[in-house]
CSV table of C-alpha atoms and ligand atoms in Angstrom, one decimal:
chain,number,residue,atom,x,y,z
Z,1,MET,CA,213.1,-76.2,2.5
Z,2,TYR,CA,209.0,-75.3,3.9
Z,3,TRP,CA,207.7,-73.1,7.1
Z,4,GLU,CA,204.2,-76.0,7.3
Z,5,PRO,CA,205.2,-78.9,3.9
Z,6,SER,CA,202.4,-80.3,4.5
Z,7,LEU,CA,200.4,-77.0,3.9
Z,8,GLU,CA,202.8,-75.7,1.6
Z,9,GLY,CA,203.7,-78.9,-0.6
Z,10,MET,CA,200.2,-79.8,-0.9
Z,11,LYS,CA,198.2,-81.4,-4.4
Z,12,ARG,CA,196.0,-79.7,-5.6
Z,13,ALA,CA,193.3,-81.8,-5.4
Z,14,ASP,CA,194.2,-82.2,-2.8
Z,15,LEU,CA,194.4,-78.5,-1.2
Z,16,GLU,CA,191.1,-78.0,-3.1
Z,17,ALA,CA,189.1,-80.0,-0.6
Z,18,LEU,CA,190.7,-78.8,2.3
Z,19,GLN,CA,189.0,-74.9,0.9
Z,20,VAL,CA,185.7,-76.5,-0.3
Z,21,GLN,CA,185.6,-78.5,3.8
Z,22,ARG,CA,186.6,-74.8,5.3
Z,23,LEU,CA,184.4,-72.5,3.1
Z,24,ARG,CA,181.4,-74.8,4.4
Z,25,SER,CA,182.4,-74.5,7.6
Z,26,VAL,CA,183.2,-70.8,6.6
Z,27,VAL,CA,179.2,-70.4,5.5
Z,28,SER,CA,178.0,-71.8,8.6
Z,29,ARG,CA,179.8,-68.3,10.4
Z,30,CYS,CA,178.3,-66.0,8.5
Z,31,LEU,CA,174.9,-66.8,9.3
Z,32,GLN,CA,175.4,-66.0,12.7
Z,33,SER,CA,176.3,-62.3,11.4
Z,34,PRO,CA,173.3,-60.2,10.6
Z,35,PHE,CA,175.3,-58.9,7.2
Z,36,TYR,CA,175.7,-62.1,6.1
Z,37,ARG,CA,173.0,-63.4,7.3
Z,38,GLU,CA,170.8,-61.7,5.0
Z,39,ARG,CA,172.2,-62.0,2.3
Z,40,LEU,CA,172.8,-65.8,2.3
Z,41,ALA,CA,168.7,-65.4,2.6
Z,42,GLU,CA,168.1,-63.8,-0.2
Z,43,ARG,CA,169.6,-66.2,-2.0
Z,44,GLY,CA,168.5,-69.3,0.2
Z,45,LEU,CA,171.8,-70.9,0.9
Z,46,THR,CA,173.7,-72.6,4.3
Z,47,ALA,CA,176.4,-75.2,4.7
Z,48,ASP,CA,174.9,-77.9,2.6
Z,49,ALA,CA,175.6,-75.7,-1.1
Z,50,ILE,CA,178.8,-75.4,-0.7
Z,51,THR,CA,179.6,-79.4,-2.6
Z,52,SER,CA,182.7,-78.0,-4.7
Z,53,ILE,CA,185.1,-75.8,-5.2
Z,54,ALA,CA,182.6,-74.0,-8.4
Z,55,ASP,CA,179.5,-73.7,-5.7
Z,56,LEU,CA,181.9,-70.2,-4.3
Z,57,GLN,CA,180.5,-68.8,-6.5
Z,58,ARG,CA,176.6,-68.3,-5.9
Z,59,LEU,CA,177.9,-66.9,-2.7
Z,60,PRO,CA,177.6,-63.1,-2.6
Z,61,PHE,CA,179.9,-60.7,-3.0
Z,62,THR,CA,181.5,-57.9,-0.3
Z,63,THR,CA,183.0,-54.4,-1.4
Z,64,LYS,CA,184.8,-51.8,1.2
Z,65,GLU,CA,181.3,-50.0,0.8
Z,66,ASP,CA,178.9,-52.6,2.7
Z,67,LEU,CA,182.1,-53.5,5.3
Z,68,ARG,CA,181.2,-49.2,6.1
Z,69,THR,CA,177.9,-49.0,6.3
Z,70,HIS,CA,177.8,-52.2,8.0
Z,71,TYR,CA,180.7,-50.5,10.7
Z,72,PRO,CA,181.5,-51.6,12.8
Z,73,TYR,CA,179.9,-55.1,14.4
Z,74,GLY,CA,177.5,-56.1,10.9
Z,75,LEU,CA,180.4,-58.8,9.9
Z,76,LEU,CA,180.8,-60.7,13.4
Z,77,THR,CA,180.1,-63.9,13.7
Z,78,VAL,CA,181.7,-64.2,17.3
Z,79,PRO,CA,179.5,-63.0,20.8
Z,80,PRO,CA,182.3,-59.1,21.1
Z,81,ARG,CA,183.4,-60.7,24.3
Z,82,GLU,CA,185.6,-63.3,22.3
Z,83,LEU,CA,187.5,-60.3,20.5
Z,84,VAL,CA,190.9,-59.7,21.2
Z,85,ARG,CA,191.8,-56.9,18.8
Z,86,LEU,CA,191.2,-54.6,16.0
Z,87,HIS,CA,192.3,-53.3,13.2
Z,88,CYS,CA,192.1,-50.5,11.5
Z,89,SER,CA,192.9,-50.1,7.2
Z,90,SER,CA,195.0,-47.0,6.4
Z,91,GLY,CA,191.9,-45.2,4.5
Z,92,THR,CA,193.7,-43.7,1.6
Z,93,THR,CA,190.5,-44.0,-0.6
Z,94,GLY,CA,188.6,-43.0,2.3
Z,95,ASN,CA,187.1,-44.1,5.3
Z,96,PRO,CA,188.8,-46.9,7.2
Z,97,THR,CA,187.4,-50.1,7.7
Z,98,VAL,CA,187.7,-52.0,11.3
Z,99,ILE,CA,188.2,-56.3,11.3
Z,100,PHE,CA,187.8,-58.1,14.4
Z,101,HIS,CA,190.2,-60.7,15.0
Z,102,ASN,CA,189.2,-64.0,18.3
Z,103,ALA,CA,192.6,-65.2,19.6
Z,104,HIS,CA,192.6,-68.1,16.6
Z,105,ASP,CA,192.4,-65.5,14.3
Z,106,LEU,CA,196.1,-64.0,15.6
Z,107,ALA,CA,198.0,-67.2,15.7
Z,108,SER,CA,196.5,-68.5,12.4
Z,109,TRP,CA,198.1,-64.7,11.0
Z,110,ALA,CA,200.8,-65.4,12.6
Z,111,ASN,CA,201.4,-68.3,11.2
Z,112,LEU,CA,200.7,-66.8,8.0
Z,113,VAL,CA,203.9,-64.0,8.6
Z,114,ALA,CA,206.0,-66.5,9.6
Z,115,ARG,CA,204.9,-68.7,6.7
Z,116,SER,CA,205.7,-65.5,4.0
Z,117,LEU,CA,208.8,-64.0,5.6
Z,118,PHE,CA,210.2,-68.4,5.9
Z,119,ALA,CA,208.9,-68.7,1.8
Z,120,ALA,CA,211.1,-65.9,1.2
Z,121,GLY,CA,214.9,-66.5,3.1
Z,122,VAL,CA,214.1,-65.4,7.0
Z,123,ARG,CA,214.9,-67.6,9.5
Z,124,ASP,CA,215.5,-68.1,13.5
Z,125,THR,CA,218.5,-66.4,13.6
Z,126,ASP,CA,217.5,-63.2,11.9
Z,127,VAL,CA,217.3,-59.7,13.3
Z,128,PHE,CA,214.3,-58.6,11.8
Z,129,GLN,CA,213.2,-54.8,12.2
Z,130,ASN,CA,210.3,-53.8,11.5
Z,131,ILE,CA,210.4,-50.0,9.5
Z,132,CYS,CA,206.5,-49.5,9.5
Z,133,GLY,CA,203.3,-47.7,11.7
Z,134,TYR,CA,202.1,-50.1,14.7
Z,135,GLY,CA,199.2,-48.8,15.5
Z,136,LEU,CA,196.1,-49.8,13.6
Z,137,PHE,CA,198.0,-50.1,10.4
Z,138,THR,CA,198.0,-53.8,10.0
Z,139,GLY,CA,202.4,-53.6,8.9
Z,140,GLY,CA,203.6,-53.2,12.0
Z,141,LEU,CA,201.9,-55.7,14.7
Z,142,GLY,CA,201.2,-58.0,11.6
Z,143,PHE,CA,205.7,-58.1,11.4
Z,144,GLN,CA,205.9,-58.6,14.9
Z,145,TYR,CA,203.9,-60.9,15.1
Z,146,GLY,CA,205.3,-63.1,12.6
Z,147,ALA,CA,208.3,-62.5,13.1
Z,148,GLU,CA,208.4,-63.7,16.8
Z,149,ARG,CA,206.4,-66.8,15.7
Z,150,LEU,CA,209.1,-67.3,13.0
Z,151,GLY,CA,211.7,-67.4,15.9
Z,152,ALA,CA,213.9,-63.9,14.7
Z,153,LEU,CA,215.2,-61.6,17.0
Z,154,THR,CA,212.3,-58.5,15.8
Z,155,ILE,CA,212.4,-55.0,16.1
Z,156,PRO,CA,209.5,-53.2,16.9
Z,157,ALA,CA,212.0,-49.9,15.0
Z,158,GLY,CA,208.2,-48.1,13.0
Z,159,ALA,CA,208.2,-45.6,11.5
Z,160,GLY,CA,209.9,-42.6,10.7
Z,161,ASN,CA,212.9,-41.9,12.5
Z,162,THR,CA,215.7,-42.7,10.1
Z,163,ARG,CA,219.2,-42.3,12.0
Z,164,ARG,CA,217.5,-43.8,14.7
Z,165,GLN,CA,216.5,-46.6,11.7
Z,166,ILE,CA,220.5,-47.5,10.8
Z,167,LYS,CA,221.5,-47.0,14.4
Z,168,LEU,CA,219.3,-49.6,15.5
Z,169,MET,CA,220.2,-51.4,12.2
Z,170,GLN,CA,224.2,-51.0,13.5
Z,171,ASP,CA,224.0,-51.9,17.3
Z,172,PHE,CA,222.0,-55.0,16.8
Z,173,GLY,CA,223.3,-56.5,13.1
Z,174,THR,CA,219.8,-56.6,11.9
Z,175,THR,CA,219.6,-58.9,8.3
Z,176,ALA,CA,216.9,-58.3,7.4
Z,177,VAL,CA,214.2,-55.4,7.3
Z,178,HIS,CA,210.5,-54.7,6.2
Z,179,ALA,CA,209.4,-51.3,5.7
Z,180,ILE,CA,207.8,-49.7,2.2
Z,181,PRO,CA,209.5,-49.1,-1.0
Z,182,SER,CA,208.7,-45.3,-1.0
Z,183,TYR,CA,210.2,-45.0,2.1
Z,184,LEU,CA,214.2,-47.3,1.5
Z,185,GLY,CA,215.2,-43.7,-1.4
Z,186,ARG,CA,215.0,-41.5,2.6
Z,187,LEU,CA,216.6,-44.6,4.7
Z,188,ARG,CA,219.2,-44.5,1.6
Z,189,GLU,CA,220.0,-40.7,1.4
Z,190,VAL,CA,220.3,-40.5,5.4
Z,191,PHE,CA,223.0,-43.6,4.8
Z,192,THR,CA,224.5,-41.0,2.4
Z,193,GLU,CA,224.3,-38.2,4.6
Z,194,MET,CA,226.2,-40.0,7.8
Z,195,GLY,CA,228.9,-41.2,5.0
Z,196,LEU,CA,227.8,-45.2,5.4
Z,197,ASP,CA,227.2,-48.0,2.5
Z,198,PRO,CA,224.0,-50.8,3.5
Z,199,LYS,CA,226.2,-52.4,2.0
Z,200,ARG,CA,229.6,-52.1,3.5
Z,201,ASP,CA,228.4,-51.4,6.8
Z,202,THR,CA,225.1,-53.8,7.7
Z,203,CYS,CA,224.7,-57.5,8.3
Z,204,LEU,CA,221.7,-56.8,6.0
Z,205,ARG,CA,220.6,-59.7,3.6
Z,206,ILE,CA,216.9,-59.8,3.1
Z,207,LEU,CA,214.4,-57.0,2.6
Z,208,VAL,CA,210.8,-56.8,2.6
Z,209,ILE,CA,209.1,-54.5,0.8
Z,210,GLY,CA,204.5,-53.9,0.5
Z,211,ALA,CA,201.6,-51.6,1.0
Z,212,GLU,CA,201.7,-50.1,-1.5
Z,213,PRO,CA,202.2,-50.7,-5.6
Z,214,HIS,CA,205.6,-50.5,-7.0
Z,215,SER,CA,207.0,-51.4,-10.7
Z,216,GLU,CA,209.6,-54.2,-11.2
Z,217,GLU,CA,212.5,-50.9,-12.0
Z,218,THR,CA,211.9,-49.4,-8.6
Z,219,ARG,CA,212.1,-52.7,-6.6
Z,220,ARG,CA,215.1,-53.4,-9.7
Z,221,ARG,CA,215.8,-49.9,-8.0
Z,222,ILE,CA,215.9,-51.0,-3.9
Z,223,GLU,CA,218.0,-54.5,-4.7
Z,224,ALA,CA,220.9,-52.4,-6.1
Z,225,MET,CA,220.7,-49.7,-3.1
Z,226,PHE,CA,221.4,-51.9,-0.4
Z,227,GLY,CA,222.9,-54.9,-2.2
Z,228,VAL,CA,220.3,-57.5,-1.3
Z,229,LYS,CA,217.4,-58.9,-3.0
Z,230,ALA,CA,214.0,-57.1,-2.3
Z,231,PHE,CA,211.0,-59.5,-1.6
Z,232,ASN,CA,207.4,-58.5,-2.1
Z,233,SER,CA,204.6,-58.3,0.4
Z,234,TYR,CA,201.0,-58.2,-0.3
Z,235,GLY,CA,197.8,-58.4,2.3
Z,236,LEU,CA,195.5,-55.7,3.3
Z,237,SER,CA,193.4,-55.2,6.7
Z,238,GLU,CA,190.4,-56.8,5.4
Z,239,MET,CA,192.5,-60.4,4.7
Z,240,ASN,CA,193.9,-59.3,8.3
Z,241,GLY,CA,196.9,-57.5,6.3
Z,242,PRO,CA,200.2,-58.7,5.8
Z,243,GLY,CA,201.1,-62.2,5.0
Z,244,VAL,CA,198.5,-63.1,2.3
Z,245,ALA,CA,200.8,-63.1,-0.6
Z,246,PHE,CA,204.2,-63.3,-0.6
Z,247,GLU,CA,207.8,-63.9,-3.0
Z,248,CYS,CA,209.4,-67.1,-2.1
Z,249,GLU,CA,212.9,-67.0,-2.6
Z,250,HIS,CA,212.4,-67.0,-6.5
Z,251,GLN,CA,211.1,-64.3,-6.8
Z,252,ALA,CA,209.0,-65.5,-10.1
Z,253,GLY,CA,205.2,-63.7,-8.4
Z,254,LEU,CA,203.6,-64.2,-4.8
Z,255,HIS,CA,202.7,-66.8,-3.9
Z,256,LEU,CA,198.8,-66.6,-1.8
Z,257,TRP,CA,198.0,-68.5,0.5
Z,258,GLU,CA,195.3,-71.0,-1.3
Z,259,ASP,CA,195.0,-73.1,2.5
Z,260,ALA,CA,193.6,-69.2,4.0
Z,261,PHE,CA,192.5,-67.4,1.3
Z,262,ILE,CA,190.7,-68.7,-2.2
Z,263,PRO,CA,191.1,-66.1,-4.7
Z,264,GLU,CA,189.3,-65.2,-8.5
Z,265,ILE,CA,190.1,-62.5,-10.4
Z,266,VAL,CA,187.3,-61.0,-11.9
Z,267,ASP,CA,186.5,-58.8,-14.4
Z,268,PRO,CA,185.7,-55.3,-12.8
Z,269,ASP,CA,182.7,-54.8,-14.5
Z,270,THR,CA,181.2,-57.5,-15.3
Z,271,LEU,CA,182.2,-59.2,-11.9
Z,272,GLU,CA,183.4,-61.9,-13.7
Z,273,PRO,CA,186.4,-64.7,-13.6
Z,274,VAL,CA,188.8,-63.3,-16.1
Z,275,PRO,CA,191.0,-66.6,-18.2
Z,276,VAL,CA,194.2,-67.7,-16.5
Z,277,GLY,CA,196.7,-65.3,-17.0
Z,278,GLN,CA,194.6,-61.7,-17.6
Z,279,ARG,CA,194.7,-59.4,-15.4
Z,280,GLY,CA,191.7,-58.4,-13.1
Z,281,GLU,CA,190.3,-57.6,-9.7
Z,282,LEU,CA,191.3,-59.8,-7.2
Z,283,VAL,CA,188.4,-60.9,-5.4
Z,284,LEU,CA,189.5,-62.9,-1.4
Z,285,THR,CA,187.4,-65.4,0.4
Z,286,THR,CA,188.8,-66.3,3.5
Z,287,LEU,CA,188.7,-69.6,5.1
Z,288,ASP,CA,190.5,-69.5,8.2
Z,289,ARG,CA,189.1,-67.0,10.0
Z,290,GLN,CA,186.5,-66.6,12.8
Z,291,ALA,CA,185.5,-63.6,14.4
Z,292,MET,CA,184.3,-61.5,11.4
Z,293,PRO,CA,185.3,-64.2,7.3
Z,294,ILE,CA,184.1,-62.6,4.9
Z,295,LEU,CA,183.0,-64.1,1.4
Z,296,ARG,CA,184.7,-62.5,-2.7
Z,297,TYR,CA,186.0,-59.3,-0.8
Z,298,ARG,CA,186.6,-56.5,-3.5
Z,299,THR,CA,190.0,-55.8,-2.8
Z,300,ARG,CA,190.0,-53.7,-5.9
Z,301,ASP,CA,194.0,-55.0,-6.6
Z,302,LEU,CA,194.3,-55.4,-9.6
Z,303,THR,CA,196.6,-58.0,-11.1
Z,304,ARG,CA,196.4,-61.9,-13.0
Z,305,PHE,CA,197.3,-65.4,-12.3
Z,306,LEU,CA,200.4,-66.4,-13.8
Z,307,PRO,CA,200.2,-69.8,-15.2
Z,308,VAL,CA,203.4,-71.5,-14.2
Z,309,ASP,CA,204.5,-73.5,-11.6
Z,310,CYS,CA,207.3,-72.2,-9.2
Z,311,PRO,CA,210.5,-74.3,-8.7
Z,312,CYS,CA,210.1,-74.1,-5.1
Z,313,GLY,CA,207.5,-76.7,-5.3
Z,314,ARG,CA,205.6,-74.7,-3.1
Z,315,THR,CA,201.8,-75.3,-5.5
Z,316,HIS,CA,199.6,-71.9,-4.2
Z,317,ARG,CA,199.0,-70.3,-7.7
Z,318,LEU,CA,201.6,-67.4,-8.1
Z,319,ILE,CA,200.1,-63.8,-8.6
Z,320,ASP,CA,201.9,-61.3,-10.8
Z,321,ARG,CA,202.4,-58.0,-8.8
Z,322,ILE,CA,199.7,-55.3,-8.4
Z,323,THR,CA,199.8,-52.6,-10.7
Z,324,GLY,CA,197.3,-50.5,-8.7
Z,325,ARG,CA,193.9,-50.3,-7.5
Z,326,SER,CA,191.1,-49.8,-10.3
Z,327,ASP,CA,189.9,-46.3,-8.1
Z,328,ASP,CA,194.0,-45.3,-9.0
Z,329,MET,CA,193.2,-45.1,-12.4
Z,330,PHE,CA,192.9,-41.3,-14.1
Z,331,ILE,CA,191.4,-40.0,-17.2
Z,332,ILE,CA,193.3,-36.9,-18.9
Z,333,LYS,CA,192.2,-35.3,-22.0
Z,334,GLY,CA,190.2,-38.9,-22.8
Z,335,CYS,CA,193.6,-40.9,-21.9
Z,336,ASN,CA,193.4,-44.3,-19.2
Z,337,VAL,CA,196.5,-43.9,-16.5
Z,338,PHE,CA,197.9,-45.3,-13.9
Z,339,PRO,CA,200.4,-44.5,-12.1
Z,340,ILE,CA,202.6,-47.1,-11.8
Z,341,GLN,CA,203.2,-46.6,-16.1
Z,342,VAL,CA,204.5,-43.5,-15.2
Z,343,GLU,CA,206.9,-44.3,-12.8
Z,344,ARG,CA,207.5,-48.0,-14.8
Z,345,VAL,CA,209.5,-45.2,-17.1
Z,346,LEU,CA,210.6,-42.5,-14.7
Z,347,MET,CA,213.0,-45.7,-13.0
Z,348,ARG,CA,214.2,-45.9,-16.6
Z,349,PHE,CA,215.9,-43.0,-16.6
Z,350,ALA,CA,219.5,-42.7,-14.1
Z,351,GLU,CA,219.9,-38.7,-12.8
Z,352,LEU,CA,216.2,-39.3,-11.3
Z,353,GLY,CA,215.3,-40.1,-7.7
Z,354,GLN,CA,212.4,-42.6,-6.4
Z,355,ASP,CA,209.9,-40.3,-5.6
Z,356,TYR,CA,207.1,-38.6,-7.6
Z,357,LEU,CA,203.9,-36.4,-7.4
Z,358,ILE,CA,202.3,-36.0,-10.5
Z,359,VAL,CA,199.2,-33.2,-10.3
Z,360,LEU,CA,196.5,-33.2,-12.3
Z,361,ASP,CA,195.6,-29.3,-13.1
Z,362,SER,CA,192.8,-27.6,-15.4
Z,363,LEU,CA,193.6,-24.7,-17.3
Z,364,ASP,CA,190.6,-22.9,-18.4
Z,365,GLY,CA,189.2,-25.8,-18.7
Z,366,ASN,CA,192.0,-28.0,-20.4
Z,367,ASP,CA,193.9,-30.4,-18.5
Z,368,GLU,CA,197.0,-30.7,-18.1
Z,369,MET,CA,199.2,-33.4,-16.5
Z,370,HIS,CA,202.3,-31.9,-14.0
Z,371,LEU,CA,205.1,-33.9,-13.8
Z,372,GLU,CA,207.2,-33.7,-10.1
Z,373,VAL,CA,210.6,-35.4,-9.8
Z,374,GLU,CA,213.9,-35.3,-8.2
Z,375,LEU,CA,217.0,-35.4,-9.5
Z,376,ARG,CA,219.9,-37.5,-7.9
Z,377,PRO,CA,222.0,-36.1,-5.6
Z,378,GLU,CA,224.9,-36.9,-8.6
Z,379,GLY,CA,222.6,-35.4,-10.7
Z,380,PHE,CA,222.1,-32.2,-9.6
Z,381,ASN,CA,223.7,-29.4,-10.9
Z,382,ASP,CA,223.2,-25.7,-12.5
Z,383,ASP,CA,224.0,-27.0,-16.4
Z,384,PHE,CA,220.5,-25.5,-17.5
Z,385,ASN,CA,221.3,-26.6,-21.6
Z,386,ALA,CA,221.8,-30.5,-20.1
Z,387,LEU,CA,218.4,-30.1,-17.6
Z,388,GLU,CA,216.5,-29.2,-20.2
Z,389,LYS,CA,216.9,-31.8,-22.4
Z,390,LEU,CA,217.2,-34.1,-19.4
Z,391,ARG,CA,213.0,-32.1,-19.5
Z,392,ARG,CA,212.0,-33.6,-22.4
Z,393,ARG,CA,213.2,-36.2,-23.0
Z,394,ILE,CA,211.4,-37.4,-19.9
Z,395,ALA,CA,208.0,-36.1,-21.1
Z,396,THR,CA,208.8,-37.5,-24.7
Z,397,ALA,CA,209.1,-40.8,-23.3
Z,398,VAL,CA,205.9,-40.4,-20.2
Z,399,ARG,CA,204.4,-39.5,-23.7
Z,400,ASP,CA,204.9,-43.1,-25.3
Z,401,GLU,CA,203.6,-44.7,-22.2
Z,402,VAL,CA,200.6,-43.4,-21.7
Z,403,LEU,CA,199.3,-40.5,-24.7
Z,404,VAL,CA,199.8,-37.5,-22.8
Z,405,THR,CA,202.5,-35.0,-22.6
Z,406,PRO,CA,203.5,-34.1,-18.9
Z,407,GLN,CA,205.1,-30.6,-18.8
Z,408,VAL,CA,207.5,-32.0,-16.0
Z,409,LYS,CA,209.6,-30.1,-13.5
Z,410,LEU,CA,212.7,-31.2,-12.1
Z,411,LEU,CA,213.7,-30.6,-8.6
Z,412,GLU,CA,216.6,-30.6,-5.4
Z,413,PRO,CA,216.4,-34.0,-4.2
Z,414,GLY,CA,214.0,-34.2,-0.9
Z,415,LYS,CA,212.4,-31.4,-2.4
Z,416,LEU,CA,208.7,-33.4,-2.0
Z,417,PRO,CA,207.1,-33.8,0.7
Z,418,LYS,CA,207.9,-36.9,2.7
Z,419,SER,CA,205.6,-39.1,3.7
Z,420,GLU,CA,205.3,-41.7,6.9
Z,421,GLY,CA,202.4,-43.9,5.6
Z,422,LYS,CA,202.2,-44.8,1.9
Z,423,ALA,CA,203.7,-42.2,-0.8
Z,424,VAL,CA,200.7,-40.1,-1.9
Z,425,ARG,CA,201.5,-40.6,-5.9
Z,426,VAL,CA,198.6,-38.5,-7.9
Z,427,ARG,CA,196.8,-34.9,-6.6
Z,428,ASP,CA,194.0,-33.9,-8.4
Z,429,GLN,CA,193.2,-30.4,-8.2
Z,430,ARG,CA,190.8,-30.2,-11.0
Z,431,GLN,CA,187.8,-29.7,-8.9
Z,432,GLN,CA,188.5,-26.8,-7.4
Z,433,HIS,CA,189.3,-24.9,-10.4
W,501,ADP,P1,194.3,-48.7,2.7
W,501,ADP,O1,193.3,-49.7,2.0
W,501,ADP,O2,193.7,-48.5,3.2
W,501,ADP,O3,195.2,-48.7,2.2
W,501,ADP,P2,195.4,-50.9,4.0
W,501,ADP,O4,196.2,-50.8,5.1
W,501,ADP,O5,194.5,-52.5,4.4
W,501,ADP,O6,194.7,-49.7,3.7
W,501,ADP,O7,196.6,-51.6,2.5
W,501,ADP,C1,196.1,-52.5,2.4
W,501,ADP,C2,196.6,-52.0,0.4
W,501,ADP,O8,197.9,-51.4,0.3
W,501,ADP,C3,196.2,-52.8,-0.5
W,501,ADP,O9,194.4,-53.4,-1.1
W,501,ADP,C4,196.3,-52.7,-2.0
W,501,ADP,O10,196.0,-52.2,-2.6
W,501,ADP,C5,198.4,-52.1,-0.7
W,501,ADP,N1,199.0,-52.5,-1.6
W,501,ADP,C6,199.3,-53.5,0.1
W,501,ADP,N2,200.5,-54.6,-0.1
W,501,ADP,C7,201.1,-54.8,-1.7
W,501,ADP,C8,202.2,-55.0,-2.1
W,501,ADP,N3,202.7,-55.5,-2.5
W,501,ADP,N4,201.8,-54.1,-3.4
W,501,ADP,C9,201.0,-53.3,-4.4
W,501,ADP,N5,199.5,-53.1,-3.9
W,501,ADP,C10,199.8,-53.3,-2.0
W,502,ZN,ZN1,208.3,-70.7,-4.7
């Protein structure tokens, strides 16, 4: 069962033909924006240059820096009076970027989110509670419009105020929730504080999680905490927001909606495509956006194409979960480390909660990695020997994975700073000392 059978189950050859046709009109639209007019003219390109999907490679890349340099209007391809909404990225890695939408863009985006939710099993009979920041962040209105388009009763719950979230879930019989994975540990804790169990005391049947990197181990934990499946949702403001790639009921990878975006995976250094199955940087071209189309956007997100067909029959290619951004990687004592590698190790310890913070510091010119982790309420006791042993086991397990031995600090449950939005996993204090 698909939301849009004619598009989701399209034969690959037809899908490619549609991409070429759409890409041609995207290129002719781009010629309306000062930024792309110049970039395309340098290469002597017009829409006629696009006759097959391979011609995509002749088009210029676009970076976050380009969007910042040409902020705010440099990439617009329609007259400003046609615009109806703008969104900004969260600014996780620097100044935010702005994206403008016209009415067509919003309708097409809502449709992609509806399609994504449907693929994960959400239906018009569901009560969908959207637990994330509204406002400029795309997860709020993006899921709101998408779930409404699907026909679900949609609760714009917003972020935070956890007790109220639980009350809403109970009062309105919430069956599906979207939230950031790092928030769900907190939500589960408050259920316990209130003497409630989400498995027994709610009607929840589906979780949708995304907006920040999380490991498979974290997903399994979240599923165990709530007793339902949690589906991975991937998107970024520059490509609308949610609704770019989504897991279907098989959880075999995320279907990237190829009628709306052309994906490439490239080596971040050479910018050459990597072989299928190999990890690289995801590059995306919008195919159905009018106000602000973007060519070959370098997402800096790392993933790979999964060389398998999904049992659901959807033909849109599967990508693997995002393991982080190329700029999340830090170097310590000569080793390259991604936070998610540390997370995967930590999630194997049943004694630990979901939150963690990696602090990088330097003492007398020597780099040090500190790891702050919270114990779960059940694991919290004053048996010093047992805690010391646990600390050592964690340090060894992390060293085996990333080759650097961290100083592990065990904290009481709830002691790590909590953010309402995306979790901050690394604090690098090396410059300050
Ligand atoms: P910012 O780039 O400032 O965080 P956005 O709100 O647009 O602003 O966030 C998009 C980014 O969030 C993506 O580029 C990606 O790094 C991350 N992200 C979104 N969804 C996922 C997901 N399911 N898994 C991992 N990372 C994700
Ligand atoms: Zn599928």
